[in-house]
Amino acid sequence: FDAVAEELERVLIIKEGESLKEGSISRAANANAGSSQSSVHSDKKGGFSKMRKGAGFFRGRNPAHILKQEEDIRNRISQASDSFKRHAQESSSLRSEYWEIYMPRIVRTLKECSDEIDLGVQYHLERYAFLLENSLLNEGVTVTPLAKEDGPGLRALVEGIDNQKDFKTFMQNYSISQPKTTGPAKHGPDYESQAKSFSPSQSYARIPTASHSQNQTPKAATASLPSFSSRKTFGVDLTEQMVRDDVEIPLIVDKCSNIIEAQGLDSQGIYRLSGTTSKVQSLKAKIDQDVGGIDLFQEEEAMDINVVASVVKQWFRELPEPLLTYQLYAQFVEAAKVENDRLRHIKLHETVNQLPDCNYSTLKYLMGHLDKVKDLHEINSMHTSNLAIVFGPTLLNPPPEEQAKGTALADMQYQCKAIETILENYAAIFVEEEQQ
């Protein structure tokens, strides 16, 4: 555009110069017809000396050519101006499209990533706080149990040590087992008066070793210690406890699901909110003592439905192997990475069918229960995605050797995505398959 404008300026200067040239010649002829050729030549030189440098290209052209050249240049200027306006309009359109469409999309994507990171950090902070609280509580309960039926704690056992009685018992048994010997009697201070100067309850600086009589049986020695039921359910292999109890669904999952469905489906944040740790530990201990005989509807701790939900989550966490197994972990994660919803559903369905029978039946029952929970999401605020965030890392964990590499944190979004897809397609994966 600048080059064309400059060319037009040169044409206009030449055009103006031609007009000046004609006027100068006419005036010179009328004033002095006999003026010398040198004077005319001097006037020409004075009139056009300023235009020779810029008008060399147009030298020797008549006015018609100059007018045509001027018209062509003006047309080119008009075209350049139209092109500039068109490109300016396109630039404005692109700028508006960027600010109205692409910028909100980018900001929304960043917000989703930020929310996902926040959820991950929140989950691990809650898990850390939960594990730390459990660890501290277990240490305190070991020293001083909350309930009498749990038996004496470590403090009571240490305070119950009687060095004087143990020594007397040992000496009596020793004297019976050894033949009598004659010898002078030894007179000295009585041991009882020396023993009274020390009481175990005054100091916990040492842990005493067992000192029992020789005729005391191990059963009698451990009679005061807490007894553990052979039907323990927490931390026991899933198949082992289901075969032991002769059930198709783990008793704890069945009983906890029943009370939640009866009293807690409309509870705000069910499974997302944790119950009071002391109540959770108390209910856990009762279930571990007699999972078959306990009636959760009669237990005080179960009045808080979040306590029951926390017990269920803790039971799944403490399984020696996650519900979806270490062996199939990689397949579940790879299936969850598939972008296409239909293809991801198919691959996860195929992987679910590879689960052992006990794991499959438990997963089916749990997904059916969670399906009832999400159906009331307008009341309890627990959508499919929220339930997946809670149960994803609980049901699906990498093998221990992979956990050391930080795989669990890196795959957390795919763990949640796998559970979310299975829950969304619960009917297609479990119900419709049975009908076929």
XYZ file of C-alpha atoms in Angstrom:
436
model
C 0.000 0.000 0.000
C 2.815 2.439 0.857
C 4.603 1.669 -2.418
C 1.456 2.306 -4.474
C 0.791 5.555 -2.591
C 4.326 6.710 -3.305
C 3.902 5.866 -6.995
C 0.644 7.879 -7.098
C 2.428 10.815 -5.522
C 5.082 10.722 -8.246
C 2.397 10.631 -10.963
C 0.630 13.636 -9.435
C 3.895 15.570 -9.270
C 4.642 14.815 -12.928
C 1.097 15.749 -13.877
C 1.461 19.049 -12.058
C 4.851 19.542 -13.721
C 3.383 19.077 -17.207
C 0.781 21.741 -16.460
C 3.461 24.139 -15.254
C 5.502 23.392 -18.344
C 2.676 24.278 -20.746
C 1.846 27.482 -18.857
C 5.448 28.631 -18.845
C 5.872 28.122 -22.603
C 2.651 29.994 -23.385
C 3.597 32.997 -21.270
C 7.063 33.121 -22.745
C 5.667 33.176 -26.334
C 3.238 36.026 -25.643
C 5.708 38.225 -23.769
C 8.799 37.890 -25.910
C 8.512 35.923 -29.145
C 12.113 36.664 -29.976
C 13.642 35.534 -26.767
C 16.661 33.383 -27.193
C 16.630 29.601 -27.034
C 18.906 29.739 -24.043
C 16.338 31.717 -22.005
C 13.577 29.195 -22.741
C 15.914 26.386 -21.885
C 16.715 28.142 -18.602
C 12.981 28.376 -17.724
C 12.490 24.688 -18.434
C 15.413 23.785 -16.249
C 14.142 25.955 -13.414
C 10.570 24.539 -13.608
C 11.430 20.848 -13.702
C 14.680 20.566 -11.838
C 12.875 19.331 -8.684
C 10.931 16.588 -10.498
C 13.639 14.932 -12.577
C 14.785 12.542 -9.885
C 11.275 11.185 -9.095
C 9.851 11.356 -12.638
C 12.491 9.583 -14.653
C 10.201 6.609 -15.120
C 7.470 8.785 -16.727
C 9.800 10.894 -18.960
C 8.587 11.115 -22.502
C 4.971 10.135 -21.748
C 2.028 12.304 -22.770
C -0.733 13.467 -20.372
C -3.101 10.692 -21.484
C -0.640 8.085 -20.366
C -0.168 9.890 -17.086
C -3.936 10.051 -16.492
C -4.258 6.347 -17.258
C -1.374 5.577 -14.947
C -3.017 7.687 -12.217
C -6.308 5.810 -12.627
C -4.551 2.432 -12.424
C -2.720 3.451 -9.295
C -5.911 4.718 -7.661
C -7.593 1.380 -8.456
C -4.700 -0.474 -6.873
C -4.925 1.769 -3.819
C -8.652 1.041 -3.576
C -8.007 -2.702 -3.822
C -5.274 -2.512 -1.190
C -7.590 -0.534 1.075
C -10.388 -3.103 0.635
C -7.943 -5.934 1.326
C -6.741 -4.182 4.465
C -10.293 -3.678 5.703
C -11.130 -7.326 4.976
C -8.085 -8.590 6.842
C -8.792 -6.215 9.728
C -12.346 -7.571 9.919
C -11.066 -11.168 9.877
C -8.562 -10.314 12.599
C -11.320 -8.776 14.710
C -13.500 -11.852 14.134
C -10.695 -14.203 15.190
C -10.002 -12.085 18.256
C -13.681 -12.169 19.237
C -13.821 -15.939 18.665
C -10.755 -16.438 20.856
C -12.144 -14.410 23.765
C -15.703 -15.750 23.501
C -15.033 -19.458 22.723
C -11.460 -20.606 23.176
C -10.487 -18.587 26.245
C -13.514 -19.813 28.308
C -12.775 -23.353 27.159
C -9.135 -23.098 28.239
C -10.103 -21.581 31.589
C -12.733 -24.286 32.116
C -10.187 -27.025 31.339
C -7.702 -25.492 33.773
C -10.447 -25.274 36.399
C -11.307 -28.960 35.911
C -7.643 -29.920 36.258
C -7.370 -27.773 39.373
C -10.495 -29.375 40.858
C -9.156 -32.851 40.116
C -5.863 -32.022 41.814
C -7.731 -30.551 44.785
C -9.812 -33.721 45.134
C -6.696 -35.878 45.004
C -4.918 -33.799 47.633
C -8.047 -33.738 49.801
C -8.440 -37.510 49.552
C -4.859 -38.247 50.543
C -4.929 -35.704 53.368
C -8.119 -37.295 54.706
C -6.590 -40.759 54.351
C -3.427 -39.617 56.129
C -5.450 -38.076 58.963
C -7.580 -41.223 59.193
C -4.573 -43.564 59.349
C -2.754 -41.325 61.825
C -5.812 -41.128 64.059
C -6.269 -44.905 63.893
C -2.624 -45.474 64.761
C -2.756 -43.164 67.766
C -6.070 -44.611 68.913
C -4.818 -48.196 68.595
C -1.794 -47.352 70.704
C -4.013 -45.819 73.370
C -6.475 -48.731 73.304
C -3.607 -51.186 73.629
C -2.404 -49.447 76.774
C -5.885 -48.844 78.223
C -8.857 -50.558 76.485
C -12.137 -48.660 76.294
C -14.418 -51.598 77.080
C -14.040 -54.126 79.889
C -14.828 -57.036 77.579
C -11.649 -56.242 75.639
C -9.644 -57.470 78.628
C -6.875 -55.749 80.561
C -4.540 -53.436 78.729
C -0.786 -53.244 78.792
C -0.811 -50.859 81.742
C -3.007 -53.143 83.856
C -0.828 -56.147 83.030
C 2.335 -54.305 84.044
C 0.733 -53.016 87.233
C -0.420 -56.554 88.043
C 3.116 -57.941 88.172
C 3.964 -59.113 91.713
C 7.661 -59.860 92.004
C 7.328 -61.083 95.606
C 4.625 -63.613 94.755
C 6.433 -64.805 91.657
C 9.635 -65.342 93.612
C 7.854 -67.277 96.367
C 6.108 -69.475 93.813
C 9.364 -70.157 92.051
C 11.165 -71.068 95.296
C 8.338 -73.354 96.396
C 8.377 -75.241 93.120
C 12.138 -75.382 93.183
C 12.227 -76.810 96.706
C 9.725 -79.491 95.715
C 11.623 -80.508 92.606
C 15.022 -80.662 94.338
C 16.093 -83.242 97.033
C 16.369 -81.949 100.583
C 19.863 -81.124 101.824
C 21.084 -80.527 105.341
C 23.107 -77.520 106.241
C 23.285 -74.606 108.602
C 20.329 -72.285 108.600
C 21.003 -68.924 107.070
C 19.784 -65.966 109.069
C 19.328 -62.670 107.288
C 16.783 -60.011 106.415
C 13.431 -61.286 105.249
C 12.890 -61.020 101.472
C 9.382 -59.693 102.004
C 10.689 -56.581 103.771
C 13.051 -55.949 100.857
C 10.415 -56.534 98.186
C 7.999 -54.061 99.758
C 10.378 -51.215 99.000
C 9.703 -51.601 95.247
C 6.368 -51.585 93.455
C 6.018 -52.078 89.689
C 3.218 -49.533 89.599
C 5.727 -46.829 90.576
C 7.885 -47.268 87.484
C 7.385 -48.391 83.867
C 11.035 -48.239 82.932
C 11.286 -51.950 82.070
C 9.133 -54.657 80.585
C 9.232 -57.743 82.864
C 9.833 -61.204 81.497
C 7.389 -63.995 82.246
C 7.988 -65.628 85.616
C 5.572 -68.464 86.275
C 5.719 -71.646 88.266
C 6.832 -74.800 86.548
C 3.478 -76.547 86.957
C 1.511 -73.600 85.482
C 0.143 -74.351 81.997
C 0.224 -71.804 79.138
C -3.577 -71.682 79.234
C -3.568 -70.529 82.827
C -0.791 -68.052 82.144
C -2.775 -66.334 79.388
C -6.204 -66.577 80.974
C -6.270 -62.871 81.771
C -5.343 -61.790 78.227
C -8.075 -60.783 75.719
C -9.422 -63.633 73.623
C -9.647 -63.378 69.837
C -12.410 -65.024 67.872
C -11.465 -67.547 65.234
C -14.106 -65.928 62.966
C -12.236 -62.681 62.541
C -13.355 -60.723 59.473
C -11.075 -57.672 59.214
C -7.782 -58.319 57.444
C -8.813 -61.856 56.441
C -8.641 -63.061 52.843
C -11.984 -62.606 51.077
C -12.272 -66.155 49.746
C -11.131 -67.631 53.053
C -13.785 -65.889 55.149
C -16.575 -66.517 52.618
C -15.765 -70.245 52.505
C -15.458 -70.301 56.292
C -18.824 -68.594 56.793
C -20.436 -70.530 53.906
C -21.937 -67.382 52.348
C -22.149 -65.887 48.871
C -21.736 -62.316 50.137
C -19.425 -61.310 53.024
C -21.525 -60.974 56.159
C -20.161 -57.553 57.048
C -20.965 -56.149 53.590
C -24.458 -57.646 53.681
C -25.304 -56.389 57.177
C -23.843 -52.905 56.756
C -25.522 -52.454 53.365
C -28.887 -53.497 54.792
C -28.826 -50.948 57.607
C -27.593 -48.191 55.266
C -30.351 -48.927 52.758
C -32.914 -49.009 55.556
C -31.846 -45.846 57.382
C -29.149 -43.919 55.522
C -29.750 -43.663 51.764
C -30.936 -40.082 52.222
C -28.024 -39.174 54.504
C -26.105 -36.164 53.186
C -22.625 -37.185 51.968
C -23.020 -40.899 52.787
C -19.646 -42.724 52.323
C -17.912 -39.365 51.747
C -18.165 -38.262 55.383
C -16.335 -40.290 58.026
C -17.766 -41.347 61.363
C -16.263 -40.651 64.776
C -13.066 -42.667 65.014
C -13.742 -44.044 68.498
C -17.191 -45.278 67.449
C -15.790 -46.758 64.248
C -13.154 -48.680 66.199
C -15.713 -49.843 68.756
C -18.120 -51.125 66.087
C -15.244 -52.703 64.200
C -14.168 -54.605 67.330
C -17.714 -55.874 67.927
C -18.060 -57.058 64.342
C -14.656 -58.721 64.489
C -15.676 -60.651 67.609
C -18.919 -62.053 66.183
C -19.781 -60.942 62.680
C -22.513 -63.552 62.383
C -24.320 -62.812 65.626
C -24.181 -59.020 65.744
C -27.379 -57.068 65.052
C -26.408 -53.636 63.779
C -29.938 -52.332 64.253
C -29.448 -52.797 68.023
C -25.944 -51.320 68.264
C -25.563 -47.801 69.608
C -22.641 -46.980 67.308
C -24.709 -47.858 64.238
C -27.150 -45.062 65.006
C -24.664 -42.808 63.184
C -24.879 -44.116 59.620
C -21.484 -42.571 58.771
C -19.913 -44.919 61.328
C -21.352 -47.939 59.489
C -20.172 -46.564 56.131
C -16.679 -45.985 57.551
C -16.561 -49.575 58.826
C -17.424 -50.866 55.334
C -14.696 -48.760 53.717
C -12.166 -49.833 56.331
C -13.042 -53.506 55.786
C -12.329 -53.175 52.065
C -9.074 -51.286 52.760
C -7.816 -53.958 55.159
C -8.342 -56.871 52.767
C -4.972 -58.548 52.125
C -5.657 -58.103 48.396
C -7.945 -55.424 46.899
C -11.363 -56.531 45.713
C -10.378 -56.102 42.052
C -7.119 -58.051 42.679
C -3.501 -57.193 42.018
C -3.402 -59.513 39.015
C -6.047 -57.571 37.067
C -4.941 -54.094 38.187
C -3.093 -53.257 34.969
C -6.028 -54.408 32.823
C -8.502 -52.270 34.762
C -6.264 -49.192 34.469
C -5.661 -49.697 30.738
C -9.385 -50.127 30.150
C -10.115 -46.954 32.128
C -7.731 -44.981 29.898
C -9.871 -45.611 26.792
C -11.491 -42.337 25.672
C -14.528 -43.815 23.913
C -17.268 -44.465 26.496
C -18.713 -47.529 24.769
C -15.333 -49.163 24.181
C -14.240 -48.420 27.766
C -17.435 -50.038 29.075
C -16.818 -53.171 26.968
C -13.190 -53.541 28.067
C -14.066 -53.072 31.754
C -16.923 -55.570 31.380
C -14.484 -58.143 29.986
C -12.049 -57.509 32.841
C -14.787 -57.779 35.497
C -15.721 -61.189 34.105
C -12.161 -62.378 34.802
C -12.508 -61.804 38.569
C -12.606 -64.818 40.905
C -16.117 -65.918 41.893
C -15.967 -64.476 45.425
C -14.645 -61.137 44.182
C -17.210 -61.006 41.371
C -20.187 -61.702 43.639
C -18.974 -59.155 46.215
C -18.394 -56.495 43.536
C -21.831 -57.144 42.050
C -23.514 -56.780 45.449
C -21.539 -53.625 46.294
C -22.281 -51.993 42.918
C -25.971 -52.800 43.353
C -25.905 -51.134 46.755
C -24.054 -48.057 45.436
C -26.500 -47.899 42.533
C -29.280 -47.383 45.086
C -27.203 -44.687 46.780
C -26.616 -42.733 43.561
C -30.302 -42.956 42.612
C -30.958 -40.556 45.520
C -28.115 -38.193 44.623
C -30.475 -35.223 44.625
C -30.964 -35.830 48.357
C -27.631 -37.272 49.521
C -25.410 -35.353 47.029
C -23.546 -38.539 46.141
C -23.318 -38.698 42.364
C -21.560 -41.503 40.524
C -18.348 -39.476 40.320
C -18.355 -38.810 44.084
C -18.815 -42.497 44.897
C -16.056 -43.364 42.415
C -13.647 -40.970 44.148
C -14.371 -42.695 47.480
C -14.215 -46.314 46.283
C -11.735 -46.054 43.384
C -8.504 -46.208 45.422
C -10.233 -48.520 47.952
C -11.228 -51.287 45.534
C -8.398 -50.902 43.018
C -4.778 -50.711 44.157
C -1.484 -51.605 42.437
C 0.710 -54.446 43.745
C 3.068 -53.523 46.616
C 6.103 -53.333 44.347
C 4.291 -50.790 42.151
C 3.055 -48.778 45.135
C 6.666 -48.087 46.098
C 7.095 -46.359 42.714
C 4.154 -44.018 43.317
C 1.905 -45.795 40.804
C -1.174 -45.472 43.031
C -1.057 -41.665 42.975
C -0.341 -41.496 39.245
C -3.219 -43.881 38.424
C -5.749 -42.461 40.886
C -7.849 -40.783 38.190
C -8.026 -44.055 36.240
C -8.930 -46.004 39.389
C -11.849 -43.630 39.925
C -12.766 -43.724 36.228
C -12.913 -47.531 36.259
C -15.275 -47.625 39.253
C -17.347 -44.779 37.798
C -17.809 -46.636 34.490
C -18.683 -49.929 36.220
C -21.220 -48.166 38.450
C -22.760 -46.246 35.544
C -23.181 -49.494 33.607
C -24.165 -51.661 36.584
C -27.306 -53.004 34.914
C -25.541 -53.804 31.633
C -22.600 -55.540 33.311
C -24.383 -57.541 36.014
C -28.180 -57.564 35.663
C -28.586 -57.976 31.896
C -25.829 -60.573 31.786
C -27.736 -62.761 34.262
C -30.971 -62.386 32.299
C -29.222 -63.632 29.179
